[in-house]
Amino acid sequence: MGLARKWRLGLCLGAGLAVAGGSHVARAAKAGHDEILWDTFGVPHIYATTEAGAFYGFGWAQAHSHGNIVLKLYGTARGRAAEYWGVTEEESDRWVRGNGVYERARTFYARQTPGFRRDLDAFARGINDYAAGHPADIADDMRAVLPVSGVDVVAHGLRLMNYVYIAEERKMLGDAPERRAGGSNAWAIAPSRTTDGHAVLLANPHLPWSTPFYTYYEAQLNGPGFSIYGATHVGLPVLRFAFTPDVAFTNTVNTILGAVRYRLTPDGDGYRLDGRKRKFATRTLSYKVKMPDGTLATRSFVQRYAKQGPVFNEADGTPIALYVAGLDRPGMLRQYWDMARSHNFNEFQAALRKLQVPMFNIVYADHDGHVMYLDNGILPKHNNGDFDYWNSIVPGDRSDNIPKGVVAYDNLPKVIDPASGFVQNANDPPWLATYPRLLDPKTYPAYVAQTGPMTLRAQMSTRMLAGEVKMSFDDIMARKLNTRSLLAERILPELLAAARKDRRADVKAAVKVLQDWDGADDATSRGALLFETWARLFMGPRFAGSDGFARQWSLDDPISTPSGLKDPAHAVNLLAQAAVETRKLYGAIDRPFGDVSRFHINNVDLPGNGGFGNTGIFRTITWGPMKDGERTPLHGETWVSLVSFSTPMKAKGLLSYGNSSQPGSPHHADQLSYLSSKTLRDLWLSRDVVEQHVESVDRLPD
C-alpha cells in the first residue's frame, strides 16, 4: 500500500438509514496518528493531530479521488499545459503567461504567514506522496506535472478566481460579457422562521458537470480545534462551502465587475494616454510545446503592457488592456480558511473585512441565530459610469478611467438579521436579498450592480421563503427540492384560456396535455417537455427574453413581474409550433419528462427531473441537446448541503455526479439515485457515526 496502510472494512448497506446526529465537535486523530476514514460514498473524513496534517490529508484525498484532474489543473496554472499535452493548449499558456499568473503566485506564496505556507506545502506533499505510493492511479500523460508545490496550489487558486471567474479570456476579448450567471441558490433562515428555533443554511451551487476546474469535492477536515464539513473546487486546499458546529456559509456567483477592459488608441509603437504618446513596456515570453512526435518546440511571443495592464488583441486586431482587481491581495485561500475557523459572527465578519476573495455573494448562518447576505468582492472604485459602462470596453486614453482603490467592505451591499427572517440569493443582483426589500440601489454607486431584472428562479427562491410561516427542517428541504416552474404558474392559465378558442388540432392536443400538467419538471410529468419547448420559443433559447410579457419586471413589484401575455394570439401560434417541434424532438407531445431527460453516467441511467432555471425552476438542471434518444445534464445541481444548528446538527446533502472522477471508481455515479428520487442523503458528521459507514481507512505517514 506504499505510504499508507489500508484496511478494507465491510460496506454498510444500510447507509441511508443512519442519522447525521452525534456530537459534531473537533476531534483529533485517534491513537496519535493521522488517518482518513473513507465512507461508503467516497467522502474522506480526515482526522489529523495538527493543522498541517489536515491539509496533508486533504491533498492525499484529492489525489486519491481526482488525481488526474488536479494535475491537469496545476499544469495549466503553471502555463506549461502545451509542454505536457500539446498544441491544443497553446492558447491557454499564452493567456496564463501573458497575465503573469505563475510569477504572481510565487509572490502570493511568499506573502503567506509561515504557518499557512506550511499548510499549503503539506497539501502539495499529500498529493505527491499519494501519487508516489499509487503510481497506477495517475495517467501516463499527467505524471510529468509531478511533483507539485505550494506555489502550484496558489497558482491554481489565482487562475481559477481571477482568470476564470473574473477575467476568462473568452469574456475579456469579445463583446460585453454576459453577466447573468447560470445558477446557484443560497438560503439562510433565521430562528424566528423555523419551528425548532434554530438557523438553517442551504448551500446549492450549480456549475457545469464536465468542466474539470468547476468540479466539486466533498470532505470533512478534523484537527485540533476544528471540524469542518463541506465542498470545494478540486485543487483548492480549503472548503468554499462549509459548515461547523458554530458557523455555515455558502457562495453564489455574483456579477461584480472585478476586471476592466480598455480599448487603446494606437500611436506608432505605443498608445495614447492623456493626450500624449506612451510606449508599451514589453517582455519576450516563451513556452514549450509537445509536438506529435514527442519532441519539444519552443515558442516565443512579445507581451506588451500598458499602464492599465497587459495588452491583448481582439479578433479584429484592436488592442485591449486588461485591468484585474485584487492582484495585490494574496489572501484568498487564507480568508476562506479563516471563515471556516470562525466561531461566531464577529469573527466571521473580521475574516470578510480582509476583502481577499475576488467575487461571490456570501450567505451565512450561525449557531447564535445570525443570518447574513453579502455582495462580496474586490470591486474597483470608479468616479463615474454605471454597470453597463464598466461591463463594456471603456476608453483607454484617459488615466482618470483607471481605478484608484477598491470599494470598502462597509460600502458593499449586505443584509444582516432582517425582520423577514431570511436572506437568499439565486445569482440575482443584491437588492432583493430579502423581502420586503431593504436595499435601495440608489444609495450605491451605479457600477455596483444592475437594478434588475430579477430572474424567475430568484423570484421562486424568494416566494418560497417570504411571509411569516414557520418552517420545519423537512418543510425547508421540500422547498429546496421543488421542481415547479414559476413561468408555468404565472403564464399558463392565460395561455390555456386563449388556446381553448383555437380550432387547430395541434393546439387542441396541446391544451389537453397542459391542462392536466401540474407545472413541475418531474420524471413522470407529461406536459413538461411541451411547455419547455413553448417557453423557449416565447423567451428565446436561454429563456431570458421578456418581450412577450404584457407587464415588464419592476423593482416596485419584483416577485410578481413580468406577467401576462402581450399578444395572446401570437402565444397560441407558438403553442401550435411547439406541439410540432416537441413531437419531432421527443416522439410525442405528452412524452414523460424522464423518458428522455436522463441522469446517465457510466452504467447508471435513471429518469431525470429539474429544469432550466430561467423558467423559474429552483431545482436547476440545464439539459443538453438530444443525443442517442436522450439528453443529459450540462449544468445544474451539483453540491447541496442543508444544515440546521439544532443539537445535534441536522445535515443533509448530495454531490450529484459523485465524489471521484478517477477511472474505475465506484463513486462517480453512486449518488444519482438520490438525485433521481428527489431526496438528499444524510451527511455523517461525528466520528462514531462515520465509523458505522466506513469503506476503507488510510493510515497517513507521521
Coordinates of N, CA and C in Angstrom, one line a residue, residues 334-335 338-339 342-356 364 372 374 409-410:
R334 N -6.4 31.9 2.4 CA -6.4 32.1 3.8 C -7.7 32.6 4.4
Q335 N -8.3 33.5 3.6 CA -9.6 34.1 4.1 C -10.6 33.0 4.2
D338 N -10.0 31.1 7.3 CA -10.4 31.9 8.5 C -11.9 32.0 8.6
M339 N -12.6 32.0 7.5 CA -14.0 32.0 7.6 C -14.5 30.7 8.2
S342 N -14.0 30.4 12.0 CA -14.7 31.4 12.9 C -15.6 30.6 13.8
H343 N -15.8 31.2 15.0 CA -16.7 30.6 16.0 C -18.0 31.5 16.2
N344 N -18.0 32.7 15.6 CA -19.2 33.5 15.8 C -19.2 34.6 14.7
F345 N -20.3 35.4 14.7 CA -20.5 36.3 13.6 C -19.4 37.4 13.6
N346 N -18.9 37.8 14.8 CA -17.9 38.9 14.8 C -16.6 38.3 14.2
E347 N -16.2 37.1 14.5 CA -15.0 36.5 13.9 C -15.2 36.3 12.4
F348 N -16.4 35.9 12.0 CA -16.6 35.7 10.5 C -16.5 37.1 9.8
Q349 N -17.1 38.1 10.4 CA -17.0 39.4 9.7 C -15.6 39.9 9.7
A350 N -14.8 39.6 10.7 CA -13.4 40.0 10.7 C -12.7 39.4 9.5
A351 N -13.0 38.2 9.2 CA -12.4 37.5 8.0 C -12.9 38.2 6.8
L352 N -14.2 38.5 6.6 CA -14.7 39.1 5.4 C -14.1 40.5 5.2
R353 N -13.8 41.2 6.2 CA -13.3 42.6 6.1 C -11.9 42.6 5.4
K354 N -11.2 41.5 5.4 CA -9.9 41.5 4.7 C -10.1 41.6 3.2
L355 N -11.3 41.3 2.6 CA -11.6 41.5 1.2 C -10.4 40.9 0.3
Q356 N -10.2 39.6 0.5 CA -9.3 38.9 -0.3 C -9.9 38.0 -1.3
Y364 N -24.7 33.4 4.9 CA -24.1 32.9 6.2 C -25.3 32.7 7.2
M372 N -26.9 36.3 7.3 CA -26.3 37.5 6.5 C -26.2 37.2 5.1
L374 N -24.1 39.0 1.8 CA -23.0 40.0 1.4 C -22.8 39.9 -0.1
Y409 N -15.3 47.2 2.4 CA -16.3 46.2 2.9 C -17.5 46.9 3.4
D410 N -17.4 48.0 4.2 CA -18.6 48.6 4.8 C -19.5 49.2 3.7

